[in-house]
XYZ file of C-alpha atoms in Angstrom:
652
model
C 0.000 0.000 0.000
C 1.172 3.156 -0.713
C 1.748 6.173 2.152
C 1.474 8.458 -0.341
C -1.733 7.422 -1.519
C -3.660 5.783 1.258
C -7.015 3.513 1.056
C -9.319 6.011 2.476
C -12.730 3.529 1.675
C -13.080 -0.062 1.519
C -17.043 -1.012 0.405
C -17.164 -4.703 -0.207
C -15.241 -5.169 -3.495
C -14.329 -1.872 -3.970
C -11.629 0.409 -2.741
C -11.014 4.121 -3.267
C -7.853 5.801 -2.517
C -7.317 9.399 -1.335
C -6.649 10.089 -5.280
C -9.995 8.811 -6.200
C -11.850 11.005 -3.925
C -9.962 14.236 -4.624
C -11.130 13.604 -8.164
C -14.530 14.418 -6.742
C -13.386 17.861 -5.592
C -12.926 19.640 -8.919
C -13.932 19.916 -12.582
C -12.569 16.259 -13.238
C -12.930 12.992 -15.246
C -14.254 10.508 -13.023
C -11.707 6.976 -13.476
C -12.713 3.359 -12.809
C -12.621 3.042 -9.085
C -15.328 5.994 -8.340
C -18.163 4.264 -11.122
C -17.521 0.665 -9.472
C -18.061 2.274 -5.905
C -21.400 3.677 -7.512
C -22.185 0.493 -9.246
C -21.307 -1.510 -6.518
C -23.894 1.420 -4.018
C -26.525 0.787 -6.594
C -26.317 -3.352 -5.848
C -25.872 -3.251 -2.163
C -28.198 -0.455 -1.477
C -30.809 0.750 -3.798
C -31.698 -1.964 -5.933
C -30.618 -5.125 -3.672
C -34.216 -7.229 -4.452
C -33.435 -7.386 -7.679
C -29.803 -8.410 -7.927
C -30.640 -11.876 -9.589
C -31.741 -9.614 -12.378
C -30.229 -6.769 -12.788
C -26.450 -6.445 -13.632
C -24.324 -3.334 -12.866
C -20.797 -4.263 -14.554
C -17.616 -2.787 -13.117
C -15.864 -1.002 -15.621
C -12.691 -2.866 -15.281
C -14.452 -6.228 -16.281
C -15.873 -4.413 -19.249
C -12.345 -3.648 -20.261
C -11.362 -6.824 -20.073
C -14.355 -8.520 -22.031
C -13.268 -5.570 -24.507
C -9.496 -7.213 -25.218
C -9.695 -10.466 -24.266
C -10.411 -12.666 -27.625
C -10.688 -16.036 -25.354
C -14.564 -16.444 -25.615
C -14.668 -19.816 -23.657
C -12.427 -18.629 -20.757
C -14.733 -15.342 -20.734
C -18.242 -17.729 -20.829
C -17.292 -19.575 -17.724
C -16.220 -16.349 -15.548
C -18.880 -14.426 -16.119
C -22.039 -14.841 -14.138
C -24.093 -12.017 -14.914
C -24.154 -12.727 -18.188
C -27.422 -14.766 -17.024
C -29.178 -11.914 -16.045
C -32.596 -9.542 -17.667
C -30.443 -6.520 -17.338
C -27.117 -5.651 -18.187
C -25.883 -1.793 -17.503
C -22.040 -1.837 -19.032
C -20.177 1.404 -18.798
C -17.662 1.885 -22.024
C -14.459 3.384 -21.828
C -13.529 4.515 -25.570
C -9.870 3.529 -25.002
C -8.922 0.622 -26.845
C -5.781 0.000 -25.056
C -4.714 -2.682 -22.264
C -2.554 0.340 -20.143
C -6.017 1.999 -19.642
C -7.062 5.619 -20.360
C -9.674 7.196 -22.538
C -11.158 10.399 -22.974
C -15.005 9.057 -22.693
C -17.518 7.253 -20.594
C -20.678 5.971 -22.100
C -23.169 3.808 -21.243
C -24.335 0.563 -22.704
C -27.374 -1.493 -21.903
C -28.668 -4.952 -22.774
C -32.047 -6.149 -22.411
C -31.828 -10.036 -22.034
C -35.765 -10.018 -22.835
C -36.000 -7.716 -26.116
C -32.353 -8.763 -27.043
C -31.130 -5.907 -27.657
C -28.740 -3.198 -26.916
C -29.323 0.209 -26.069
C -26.485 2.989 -25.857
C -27.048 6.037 -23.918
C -24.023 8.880 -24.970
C -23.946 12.260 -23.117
C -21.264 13.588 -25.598
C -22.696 15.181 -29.116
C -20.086 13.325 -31.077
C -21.794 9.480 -31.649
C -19.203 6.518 -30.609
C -21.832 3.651 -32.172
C -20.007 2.238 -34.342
C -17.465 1.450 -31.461
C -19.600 0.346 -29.240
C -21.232 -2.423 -31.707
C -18.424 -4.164 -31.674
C -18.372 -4.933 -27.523
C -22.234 -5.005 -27.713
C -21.413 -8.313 -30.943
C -19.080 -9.772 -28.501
C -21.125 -9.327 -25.244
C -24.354 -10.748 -27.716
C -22.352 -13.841 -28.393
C -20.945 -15.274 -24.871
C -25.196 -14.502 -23.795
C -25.623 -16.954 -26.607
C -22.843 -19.406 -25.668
C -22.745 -22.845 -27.889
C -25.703 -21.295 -30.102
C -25.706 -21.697 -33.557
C -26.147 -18.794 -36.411
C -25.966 -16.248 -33.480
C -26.699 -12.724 -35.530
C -25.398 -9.472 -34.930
C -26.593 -7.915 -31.848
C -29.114 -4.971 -32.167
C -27.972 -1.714 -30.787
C -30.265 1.549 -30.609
C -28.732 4.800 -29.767
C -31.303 6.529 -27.382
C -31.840 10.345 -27.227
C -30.754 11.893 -23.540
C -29.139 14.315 -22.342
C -26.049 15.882 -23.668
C -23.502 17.034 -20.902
C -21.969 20.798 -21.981
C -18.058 20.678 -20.795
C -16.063 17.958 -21.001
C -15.348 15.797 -17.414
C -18.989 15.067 -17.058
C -19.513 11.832 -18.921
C -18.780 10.090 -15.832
C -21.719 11.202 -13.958
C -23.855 10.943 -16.796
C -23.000 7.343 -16.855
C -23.810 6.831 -13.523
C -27.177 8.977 -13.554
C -28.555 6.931 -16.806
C -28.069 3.602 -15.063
C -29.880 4.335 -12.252
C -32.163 5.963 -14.259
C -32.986 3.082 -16.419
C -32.703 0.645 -13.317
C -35.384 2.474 -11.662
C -37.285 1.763 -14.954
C -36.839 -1.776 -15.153
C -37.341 -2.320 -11.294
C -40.821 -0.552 -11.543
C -41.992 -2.852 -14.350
C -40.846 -6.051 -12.744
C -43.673 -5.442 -10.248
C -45.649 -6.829 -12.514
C -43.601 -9.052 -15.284
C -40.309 -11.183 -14.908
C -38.954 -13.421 -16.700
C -41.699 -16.543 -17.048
C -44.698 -14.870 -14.701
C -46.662 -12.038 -15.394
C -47.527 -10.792 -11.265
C -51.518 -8.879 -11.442
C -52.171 -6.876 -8.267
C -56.041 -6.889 -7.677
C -57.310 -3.788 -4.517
C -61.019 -4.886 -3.360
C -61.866 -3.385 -0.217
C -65.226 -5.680 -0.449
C -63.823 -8.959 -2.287
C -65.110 -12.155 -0.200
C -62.243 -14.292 0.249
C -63.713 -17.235 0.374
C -65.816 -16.775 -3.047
C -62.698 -16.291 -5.273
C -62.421 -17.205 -8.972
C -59.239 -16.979 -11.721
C -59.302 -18.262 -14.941
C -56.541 -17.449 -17.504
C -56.921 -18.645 -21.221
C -54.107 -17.255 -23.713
C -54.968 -13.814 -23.790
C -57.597 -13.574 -21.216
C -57.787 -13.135 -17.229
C -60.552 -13.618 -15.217
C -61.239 -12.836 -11.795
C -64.061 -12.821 -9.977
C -64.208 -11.839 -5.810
C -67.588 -11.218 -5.004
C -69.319 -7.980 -5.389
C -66.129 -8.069 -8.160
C -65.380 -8.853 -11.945
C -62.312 -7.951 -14.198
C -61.635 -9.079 -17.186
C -57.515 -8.070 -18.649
C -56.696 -8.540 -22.115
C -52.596 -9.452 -22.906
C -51.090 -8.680 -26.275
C -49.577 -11.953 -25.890
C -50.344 -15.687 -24.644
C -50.754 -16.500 -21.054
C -50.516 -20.410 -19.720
C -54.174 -21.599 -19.634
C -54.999 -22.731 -16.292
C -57.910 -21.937 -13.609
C -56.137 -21.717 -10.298
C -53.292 -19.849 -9.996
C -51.459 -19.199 -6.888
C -53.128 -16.329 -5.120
C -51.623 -14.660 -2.477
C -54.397 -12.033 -0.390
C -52.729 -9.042 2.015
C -55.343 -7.646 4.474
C -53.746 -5.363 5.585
C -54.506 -3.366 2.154
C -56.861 -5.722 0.667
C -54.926 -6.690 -1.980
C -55.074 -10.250 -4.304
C -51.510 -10.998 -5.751
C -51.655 -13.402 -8.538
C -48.856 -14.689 -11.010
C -49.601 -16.292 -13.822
C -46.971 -17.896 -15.943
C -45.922 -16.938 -19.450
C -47.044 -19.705 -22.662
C -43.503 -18.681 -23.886
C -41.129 -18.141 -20.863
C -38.913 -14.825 -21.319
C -41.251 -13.177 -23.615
C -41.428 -9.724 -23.033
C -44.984 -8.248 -22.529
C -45.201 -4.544 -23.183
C -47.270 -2.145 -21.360
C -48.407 -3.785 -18.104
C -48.826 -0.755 -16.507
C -50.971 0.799 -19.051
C -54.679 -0.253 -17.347
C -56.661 1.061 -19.997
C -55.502 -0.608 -22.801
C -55.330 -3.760 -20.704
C -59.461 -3.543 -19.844
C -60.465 -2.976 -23.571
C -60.905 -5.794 -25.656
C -59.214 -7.076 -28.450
C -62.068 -5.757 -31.199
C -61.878 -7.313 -34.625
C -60.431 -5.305 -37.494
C -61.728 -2.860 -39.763
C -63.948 -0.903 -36.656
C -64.466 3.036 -37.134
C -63.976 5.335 -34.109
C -67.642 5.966 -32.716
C -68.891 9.594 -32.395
C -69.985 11.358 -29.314
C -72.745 13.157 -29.448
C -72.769 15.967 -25.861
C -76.165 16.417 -26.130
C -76.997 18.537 -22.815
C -76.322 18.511 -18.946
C -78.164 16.268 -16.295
C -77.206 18.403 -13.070
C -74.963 20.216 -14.473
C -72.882 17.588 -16.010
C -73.155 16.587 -20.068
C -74.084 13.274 -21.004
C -72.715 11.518 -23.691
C -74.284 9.018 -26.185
C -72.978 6.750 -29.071
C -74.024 7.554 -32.372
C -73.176 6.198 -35.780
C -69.431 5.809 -36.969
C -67.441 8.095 -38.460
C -67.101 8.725 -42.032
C -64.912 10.296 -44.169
C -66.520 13.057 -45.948
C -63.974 14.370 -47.822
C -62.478 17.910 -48.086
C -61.528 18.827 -44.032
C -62.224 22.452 -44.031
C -65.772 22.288 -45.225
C -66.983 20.357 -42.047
C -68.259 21.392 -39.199
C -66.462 18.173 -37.023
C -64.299 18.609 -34.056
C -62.963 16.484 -31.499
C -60.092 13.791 -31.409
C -59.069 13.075 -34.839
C -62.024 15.719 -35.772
C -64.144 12.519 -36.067
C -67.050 14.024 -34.266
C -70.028 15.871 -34.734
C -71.548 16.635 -31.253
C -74.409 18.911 -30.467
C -72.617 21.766 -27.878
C -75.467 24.399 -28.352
C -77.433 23.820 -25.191
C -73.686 24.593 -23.945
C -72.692 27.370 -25.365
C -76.060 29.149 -25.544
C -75.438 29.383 -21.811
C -72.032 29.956 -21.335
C -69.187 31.085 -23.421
C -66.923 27.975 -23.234
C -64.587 29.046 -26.263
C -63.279 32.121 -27.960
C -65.384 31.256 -30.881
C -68.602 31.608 -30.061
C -71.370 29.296 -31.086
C -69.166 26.034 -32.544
C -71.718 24.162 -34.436
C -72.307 27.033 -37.021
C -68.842 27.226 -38.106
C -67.293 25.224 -40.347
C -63.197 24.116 -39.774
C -62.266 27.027 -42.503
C -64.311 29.825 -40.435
C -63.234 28.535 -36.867
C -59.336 29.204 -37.821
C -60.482 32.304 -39.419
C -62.592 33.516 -36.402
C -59.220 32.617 -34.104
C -57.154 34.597 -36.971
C -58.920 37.775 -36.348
C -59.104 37.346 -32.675
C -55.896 36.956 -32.512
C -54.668 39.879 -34.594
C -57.054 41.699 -32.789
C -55.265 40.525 -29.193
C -51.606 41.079 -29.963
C -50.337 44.086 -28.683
C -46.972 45.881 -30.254
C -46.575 47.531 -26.304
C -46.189 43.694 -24.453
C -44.664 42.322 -27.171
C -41.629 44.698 -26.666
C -41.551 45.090 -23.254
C -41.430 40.904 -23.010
C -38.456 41.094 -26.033
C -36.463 43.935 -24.120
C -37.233 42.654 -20.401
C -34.530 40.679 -18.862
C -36.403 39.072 -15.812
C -38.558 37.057 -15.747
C -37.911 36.501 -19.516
C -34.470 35.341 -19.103
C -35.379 32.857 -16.619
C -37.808 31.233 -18.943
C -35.232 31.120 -21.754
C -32.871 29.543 -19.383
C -34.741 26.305 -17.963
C -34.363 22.851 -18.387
C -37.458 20.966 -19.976
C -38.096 18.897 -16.317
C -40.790 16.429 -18.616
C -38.312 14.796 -20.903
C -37.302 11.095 -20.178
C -34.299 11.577 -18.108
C -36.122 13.843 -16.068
C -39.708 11.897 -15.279
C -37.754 9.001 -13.875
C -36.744 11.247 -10.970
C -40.041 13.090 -10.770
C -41.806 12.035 -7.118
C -45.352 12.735 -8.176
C -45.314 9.931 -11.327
C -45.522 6.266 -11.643
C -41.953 5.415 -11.482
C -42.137 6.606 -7.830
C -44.369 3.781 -5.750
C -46.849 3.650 -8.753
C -50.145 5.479 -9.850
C -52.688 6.268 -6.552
C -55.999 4.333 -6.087
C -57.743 7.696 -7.611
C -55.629 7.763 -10.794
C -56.424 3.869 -10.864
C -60.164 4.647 -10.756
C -59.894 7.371 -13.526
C -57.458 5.097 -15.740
C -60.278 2.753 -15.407
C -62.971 4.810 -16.482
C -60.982 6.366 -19.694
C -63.356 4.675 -22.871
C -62.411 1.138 -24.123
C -61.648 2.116 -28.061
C -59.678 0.871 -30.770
C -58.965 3.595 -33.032
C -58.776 2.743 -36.775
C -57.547 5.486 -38.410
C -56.586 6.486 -41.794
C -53.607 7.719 -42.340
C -55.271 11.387 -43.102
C -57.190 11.333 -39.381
C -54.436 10.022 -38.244
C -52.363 12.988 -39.660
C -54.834 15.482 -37.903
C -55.131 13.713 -34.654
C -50.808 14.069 -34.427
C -50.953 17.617 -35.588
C -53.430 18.485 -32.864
C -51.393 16.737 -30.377
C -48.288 18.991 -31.450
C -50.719 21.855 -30.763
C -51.606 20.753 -27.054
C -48.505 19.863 -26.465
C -47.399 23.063 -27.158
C -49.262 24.643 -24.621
C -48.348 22.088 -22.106
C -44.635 23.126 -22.523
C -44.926 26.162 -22.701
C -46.594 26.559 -19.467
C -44.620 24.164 -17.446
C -41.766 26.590 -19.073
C -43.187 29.634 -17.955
C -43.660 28.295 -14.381
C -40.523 27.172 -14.309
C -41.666 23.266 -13.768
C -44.006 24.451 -10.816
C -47.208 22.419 -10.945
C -50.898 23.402 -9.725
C -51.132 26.910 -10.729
C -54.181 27.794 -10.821
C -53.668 29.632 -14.438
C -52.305 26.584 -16.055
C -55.655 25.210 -16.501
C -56.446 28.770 -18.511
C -53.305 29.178 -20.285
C -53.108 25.546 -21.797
C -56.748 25.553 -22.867
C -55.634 29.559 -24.513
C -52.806 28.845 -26.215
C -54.316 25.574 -28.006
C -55.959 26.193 -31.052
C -57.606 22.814 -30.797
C -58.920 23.439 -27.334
C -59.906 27.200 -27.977
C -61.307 26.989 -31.440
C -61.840 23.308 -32.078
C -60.214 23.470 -34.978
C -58.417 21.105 -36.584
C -55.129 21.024 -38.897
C -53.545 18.890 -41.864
C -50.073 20.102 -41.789
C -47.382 20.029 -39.255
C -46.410 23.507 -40.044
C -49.929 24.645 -39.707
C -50.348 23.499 -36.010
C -46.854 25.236 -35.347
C -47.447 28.493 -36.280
C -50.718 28.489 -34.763
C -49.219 27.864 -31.229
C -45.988 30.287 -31.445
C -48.774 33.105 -32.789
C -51.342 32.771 -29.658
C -48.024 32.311 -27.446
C -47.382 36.124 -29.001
C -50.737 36.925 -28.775
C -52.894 35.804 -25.248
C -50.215 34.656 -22.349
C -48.486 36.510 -20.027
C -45.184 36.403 -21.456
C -44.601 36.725 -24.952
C -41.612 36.237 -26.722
C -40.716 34.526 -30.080
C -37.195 32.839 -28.984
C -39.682 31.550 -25.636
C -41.758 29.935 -28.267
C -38.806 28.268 -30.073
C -37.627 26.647 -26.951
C -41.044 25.288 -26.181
C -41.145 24.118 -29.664
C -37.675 22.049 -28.629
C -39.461 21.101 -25.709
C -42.371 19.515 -27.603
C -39.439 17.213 -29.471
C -38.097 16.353 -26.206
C -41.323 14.988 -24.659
C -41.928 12.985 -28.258
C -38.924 11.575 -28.074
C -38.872 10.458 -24.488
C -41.444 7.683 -25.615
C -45.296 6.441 -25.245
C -45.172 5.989 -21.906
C -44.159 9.512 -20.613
C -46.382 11.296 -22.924
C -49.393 9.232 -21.534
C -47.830 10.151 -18.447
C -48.187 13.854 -19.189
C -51.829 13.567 -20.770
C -52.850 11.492 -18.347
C -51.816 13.103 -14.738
C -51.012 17.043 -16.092
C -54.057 17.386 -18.339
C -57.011 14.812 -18.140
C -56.758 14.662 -14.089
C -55.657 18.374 -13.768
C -58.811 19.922 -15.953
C -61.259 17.452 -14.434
C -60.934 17.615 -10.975
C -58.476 20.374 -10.448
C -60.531 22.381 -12.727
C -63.653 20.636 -11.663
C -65.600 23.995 -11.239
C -65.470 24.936 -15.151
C -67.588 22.351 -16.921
C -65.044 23.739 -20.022
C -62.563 21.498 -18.737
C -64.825 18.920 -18.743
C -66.409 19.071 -22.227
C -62.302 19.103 -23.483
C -61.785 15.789 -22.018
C -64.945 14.689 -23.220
C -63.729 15.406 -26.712
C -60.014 15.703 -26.818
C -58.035 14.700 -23.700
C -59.912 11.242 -22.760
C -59.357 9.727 -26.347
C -55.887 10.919 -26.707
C -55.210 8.989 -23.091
C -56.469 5.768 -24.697
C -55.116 6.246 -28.159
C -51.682 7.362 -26.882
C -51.265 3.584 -25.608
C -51.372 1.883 -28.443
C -48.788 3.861 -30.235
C -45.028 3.071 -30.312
C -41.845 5.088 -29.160
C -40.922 4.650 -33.110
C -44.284 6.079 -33.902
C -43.283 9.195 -31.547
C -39.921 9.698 -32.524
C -41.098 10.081 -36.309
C -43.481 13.146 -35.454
C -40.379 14.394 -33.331
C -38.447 14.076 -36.588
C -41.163 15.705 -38.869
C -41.339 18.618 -36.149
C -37.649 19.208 -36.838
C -37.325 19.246 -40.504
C -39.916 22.607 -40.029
C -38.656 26.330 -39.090
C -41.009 28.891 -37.806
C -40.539 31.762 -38.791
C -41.778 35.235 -37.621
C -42.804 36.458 -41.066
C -44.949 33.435 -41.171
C -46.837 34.634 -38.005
C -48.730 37.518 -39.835
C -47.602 39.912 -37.204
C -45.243 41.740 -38.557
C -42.692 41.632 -35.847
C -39.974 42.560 -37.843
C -41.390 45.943 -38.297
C -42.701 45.834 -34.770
C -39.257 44.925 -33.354
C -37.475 47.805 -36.004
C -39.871 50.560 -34.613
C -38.955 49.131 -31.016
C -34.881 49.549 -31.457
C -35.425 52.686 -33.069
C -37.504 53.993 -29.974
C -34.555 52.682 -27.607
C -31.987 54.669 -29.461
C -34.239 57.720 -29.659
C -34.195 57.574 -25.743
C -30.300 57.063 -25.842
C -30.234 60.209 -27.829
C -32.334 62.145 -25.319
C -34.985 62.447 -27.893
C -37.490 61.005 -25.332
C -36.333 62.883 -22.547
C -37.029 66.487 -23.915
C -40.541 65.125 -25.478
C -41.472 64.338 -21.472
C -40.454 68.286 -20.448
C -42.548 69.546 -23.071
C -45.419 67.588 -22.173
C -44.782 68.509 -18.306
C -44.368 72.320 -19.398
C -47.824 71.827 -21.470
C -49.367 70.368 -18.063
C -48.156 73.856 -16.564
C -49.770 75.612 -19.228
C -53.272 74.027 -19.009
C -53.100 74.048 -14.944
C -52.661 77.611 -15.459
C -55.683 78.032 -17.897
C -57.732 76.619 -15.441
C -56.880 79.128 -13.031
C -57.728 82.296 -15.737
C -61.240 80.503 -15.974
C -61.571 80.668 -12.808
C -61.145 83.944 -12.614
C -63.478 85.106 -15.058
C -66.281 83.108 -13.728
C -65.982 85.251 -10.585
C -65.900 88.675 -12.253
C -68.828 88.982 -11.294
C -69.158 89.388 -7.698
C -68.458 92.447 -5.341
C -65.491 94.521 -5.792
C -63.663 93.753 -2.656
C -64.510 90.070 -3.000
C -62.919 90.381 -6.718
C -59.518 91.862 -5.254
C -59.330 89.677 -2.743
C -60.289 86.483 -5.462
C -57.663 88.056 -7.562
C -54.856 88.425 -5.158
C -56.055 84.669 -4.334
C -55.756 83.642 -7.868
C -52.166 85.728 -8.545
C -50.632 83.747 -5.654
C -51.565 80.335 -7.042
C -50.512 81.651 -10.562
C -47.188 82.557 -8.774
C -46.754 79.316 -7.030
C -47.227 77.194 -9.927
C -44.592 79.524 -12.018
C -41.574 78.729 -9.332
C-alpha cells in the first residue's frame, strides 16, 4: 500500500484511494474506481431485491471482455451474463494500459435482445460500441448456432456541456434506467406475469381466476375484471393467489405460454381492460347532447365517415371525427373564444381565431417581453423537467411507488376504443397533439416546472388552437405556427425565442417515448382539468372530446411512432414572417424607440409635455377667474390676489 496514496474507503469489493476522492473535488474525469463504488452502491443499497436480475458491470471487467479474444475462458467467468439486465459502462480507449477520454453507457435487455447505448457527448461513438455489444451478444448466446449481430439503438438523452462530465452521466442513466426496469418487474419477470387486484369488499372465500391465452378472469364477489394481454398467457384456472389484508390486496402470477417473452405495457390499465375488437372498426362519435345536473351526457351515435375535403366540415374532437351537439352549452355559457361552434365550419373557426388573434396582440407587451430581462431570461434559461431523463426522478409519477388508487379509478374509467384510423385522421389527430402539447410546454416553461397553478388550466386551454377553437389542422407547419402566434398573442409572457424553446421542448417529450407522454396527458391534463378544474364544466367538455381519447389512443402507439413526429417537427422552421404579425417591423420601430431615448430624444418630449401640463393648470386658473368677475369689488380683489398667488406658485 502506498503512504502516499492511502485507502481512504473499503465497500465490499471496492476500494477508493485518497486520489480517487480528490477527483470528486474539482472539474474532473471521473476513473474506474469511483463508477464501481457507484455500481457496486446501486447493488448493495438501492436496488438489492433485484440483484438476480439486474447487472451493474464494473468497468474494469468491461475492459477486459473488450481485449480479451478467449470467448470460452470469458463464458465460464462471467455470471451475470445470465441476467434480464445488463448496464455496461464503455471506456472509448482501446488500449490494455487503460485511459480514454469518454464514458458511455451501454445497456442490454436479455428479454428484447437488444442493446441500447445512452451517450452524453454530441459526437456518436456507435459504431465502437457495436463491436463490444457483438461480442457481449455472443458469450449470452454461448454454444448457439447462427448467433446474428446484436441490435444496438442509440437513445436520445441528455447531452452534458463541458467535457469531465460523462462520468456522472454514466452513472445517472443507469440508475435511471434501473429504476425503470425495477418498476416494471412489479408486474412481469422473466416466465410470470404478477396482477395486483385492490377490493376493499372482495369475499375471500368466493374467489375465482381463470386465464386462457390472452384472457384473465377474476371474480371476488361484489367483483369482476376481465384483462386482455397482447400476448399468450398459460391456460390454467387456479393460480397461486396470495391475499394481504392489511390493504386488501389479491396478488396473482400467472406464468408466461412462452417463458422470457417480453410483454409490453403492463402498466398501461386502460388498454389492458379494452378488448381485443376485430379489425376494420371506425372510431364511434360522441354526441354531448346537454347537462343532467350540471354535467353533459354523452351518447354513441353512428361511426365516423370520411366526408372528404376537411375544411368544409363542421367536425371537431379527437381526430375531428365528431359531430356533437354543444349548443345547449354554449347558448349558456361562453366555453370558447369562438362563439357558437356548431355554425362554423373548420375554414371559419381558424379564421374567427385569426382575427381574434390579430385583434389581441399588442406591439406595447410584445416589446416590453423582447427587451425585459427578468422574468424573460429565466424562462429562456430552464431545463425541460418532462423529458425522459427527467420523469424518472419526478416524485409525483408512476416510477415513484406507482399510480394512486384515484388515478387507478380514472385510468379505469378512460373509454375502451380501438382507433382505426386512416392515415389522413391520423395525420390530424398528431398535428393536434403537437398543438396541445405546445401549450403544455410552454406553461410548465413559464412556471418554471411548478405544478398546480391555478392559471395553467387557462393558459393551456388559450394557447391551443384545438382546445380554444376546435379546430383542426392537416399540416405540421400549420399546427406550429398556430401555437408560437397565440403564445405572441394571449399569455403573459410573450416572446418569439420563448416559443422556439417550447417548440424544442415539444421534441423532447416525443422523443422520451409512449409511456411519458401518456404520463403527461394522463396526470397534467385529463386529471388536472377534471378535478383540479372541476368547477369549469369547459374542462370537462375538453376531455370529453379531446383529452380522454388521446389517453387511450396514446397507448397503443409506439416510441418509433413518436420519434417520427419528433423528426417531422424538426425538418420545419417557424418563422416570424410566417406569423402575420409583422414583428420585424414591430421589433425595427422598437430599437429605433430605444436609441431615440439614448439620444435624449425622449427625454425632452417628457419636459414639453410637463411644461404643457403647466400651461393648461394655469388656464384653469384664468377661468376661474373670469367666472368670478362677477361678484363684489372687494370680494374680486381679494379672489384676484387669491388667484395671482396660485398663478405665482405654480410659475416657481
Amino acid at each position: 500500500m502506498s503512504k502516499a496514496d492511502p485507502v481512504v474507503l473499503t465497500y465490499y469489493d471496492v476500494s477508493l484511494r485518497q486520489s480517487d476522492v480528490e477527483l470528486l473535488k474539482g472539474r474532473n474525469w471521473l476513473n474506474d474506481q469511483i463508477l464501481s463504488f457507484c455500481f457496486e452502491y446501486f447493488t448493495q443499497v438501492v436496488f438489492p431485491d433485484f440483484a438476480d436480475s439486474v447487472a451493474f458491470i464494473e468497468p474494469a471487467v468491461i475492459h477486459w471482455v473488450k481485449l480479451d479474444s478467449d470467448t470460452d475462458s470469458l463464458h465460464e467467468v462471467l455470471p451475470w451474463l445470465k441476467k434480464s439486465l445488463l448496464l455496461i459502462p464503455v471506456n472509448d480507449s482501446d488500449s490494455a494500459a487503460g485511459g480514454g477520454h469518454h464514458w458511455s453507457l451501454l445497456v442490454y435487455r436479455k428479454e428484447q435482445e437488444k442493446f441500447e447505448y445512452y451517450n452524453s457527448s454530441l459526437y456518436s461513438n456507435l459504431v465502437g460500441v457495436k463491436g463490444l455489444a457483438n461480442k457481449i451478444f455472443r458469450l449470452v448466446h454461448y454454444n448457439e448456432e447462427n448467433i446474428p449481430s446484436a441490435e444496438v439503438v442509440e437513445i436520445p438523452c441528455a447531452k452534458q456541456i463541458n467535457y469531465y462530465d460523462c462520468g456522472l452521466y454514466v452513472i445517472i442513466f443507469a440508475e435511471i434506467v434501473a429504476q425503470q426496469f425495477c418498476s416494471s418487474s412489479n408486474f412481469d419477470d422473466c416466465n410470470t406475469v404478477v396482477i395486483h387486484i385492490r377490493a376493499l369488499l372482495a369475499k375471500t372465500s368466493e374467489i375465482e381466476v381463470h386465464v386462457s391465452n390472452e384472457e384473465f378472469l377474476f371474480y371476488a364477489s361484489p367483483y369482476f375484471l376481465r384483462l386482455y394481454f397482447t400476448s399468450q398467457l398459460e391456460e390454467t384456472d387456479c393460480p397461486p393467489v396470495e391475499y394481504d389484508p392489511t390493504n386488501a390486496t389479491f396478488t396473482i402470477k400467472v406464468n408466461k405460454k412462452n417463458p422470457g417473452e417480453f410483454f409490453p405495457d403492463l402498466e398501461m390499465v386502460t388498454r389492458l381492460i379494452t378488448p381485443r375488437e376485430a379489425e376494420g372498426i371506425k372510431p364511434f362519435i360522441v354526441n354531448l347532447k346537454g347537462f343532467d345536473d350540471g354535467i353533459p351526457s354523452t351518447a354513441i351515435s353512428t361511426p365516423y365517415i370520411d366526408r372528404g375535403d376537411l375544411s368544409a366540415k363542421h367536425s371537431y374532437g379527437f381526430a375531428c371525427s365528431r359531430t356533437a351537439s354543444l349548443k345547449s352549452v354554449t347558448d349558456e355559457m361562453k366555453l370558447f373564444d369562438i362563439g357558437d361552434v356548431d355554425s362554423l365550419n373548420i375554414e371559419e373557426r381558424k379564421r374567427a381565431l385569426f382575427l381574434m388573434e390579430a385583434e389581441h396582440f399588442s406591439d406595447e407587451a410584445y416589446l416590453a417581453d423582447l427587451h425585459e430581462a427578468q422574468p424573460m431570461g429565466e424562462c429562456l434559461m430552464y431545463k425541460n423537467k418532462w423529458t425522459k431523463l427527467s420523469i424518472a426522478n419526478r416524485e409525483d409519477t408512476f416510477m415513484h411507488g406507482g399510480f394512486t388508487v384515484d388515478e387507478i379509478d380514472r385510468l379505469k374509467s378512460l373509454p375502451r376504443k380501438i382507433y382505426q384510423l386512416s392515415e389522413e385522421v391520423e395525420n390530424v389527430a398528431i398535428c393536434s397533439l403537437v398543438d396541445i402539447l405546445f401549450a403544455f410546454a410552454y406553461d410548465a416553461r413559464v412556471n418554471l416546472g411548478e405544478d398546480d397553478n391555478p392559471e395553467s388550466g387557462w393558459t393551456m386551454s388559450k394557447l391551443s388552437s384545438t382546445l380554444a377553437g376546435l379546430v383542426c389542422f392537416e399540416r405540421m407547419q400549420d399546427a406550429m405556427i398556430a401555437s408560437v402566434r397565440r403564445s405572441l398573442c394571449f399569455p403573459l409572457v410573450r416572446n418569439f425565442q420563448l416559443a422556439s424553446l417550447v417548440l424544442n421542448d415539444v421534441i423532447e417529450i416525443l422523443q422520451s417515448g409512449i409511456f411519458y407522454l401518456f404520463i403527461i396527458f394522463f396526470l397534467k391534463f385529463n386529471l388536472s382539468f377534471l378535478y383540479r378544474q372541476s368547477c369549469c364544466i369547459e374542462m370537462y367538455v375538453l376531455n370529453e372530446l379531446y383529452l380522454n381519447d388521446y389517453c387511450v389512443w396514446i397507448q397503443g402507439k409506439t416510441d418509433e411512432f413518436l420519434i417520427k413526429i419528433a423528426e417531422q417537427m424538426k425538418e420545419i422552421k417557424v418563422e416570424k414572417k410566417d406569423l402575420q404579425l409583422d414583428l420585424d417591423v414591430v421589433e425595427t420601430a422598437g430599437q429605433l424607440a430605444l436609441e431615440d431615448q439614448k439620444n435624449g430624444i425622449v427625454k425632452d418630449e417628457r419636459v414639453i409635455f410637463s411644461e404643457n401640463d403647466l400651461l393648461n393648470e394655469i388656464m384653469k386658473h384664468v377661468t376661474l377667474a373670469q367666472q368670478m368677475s362677477n361678484c363684489d369689488d372687494e370680494e374680486n380683489i381679494d379672489s384676484d390676489d387669491d388667484i395671482y398667488s396660485e398663478l405665482s406658485a405654480l410659475s416657481l
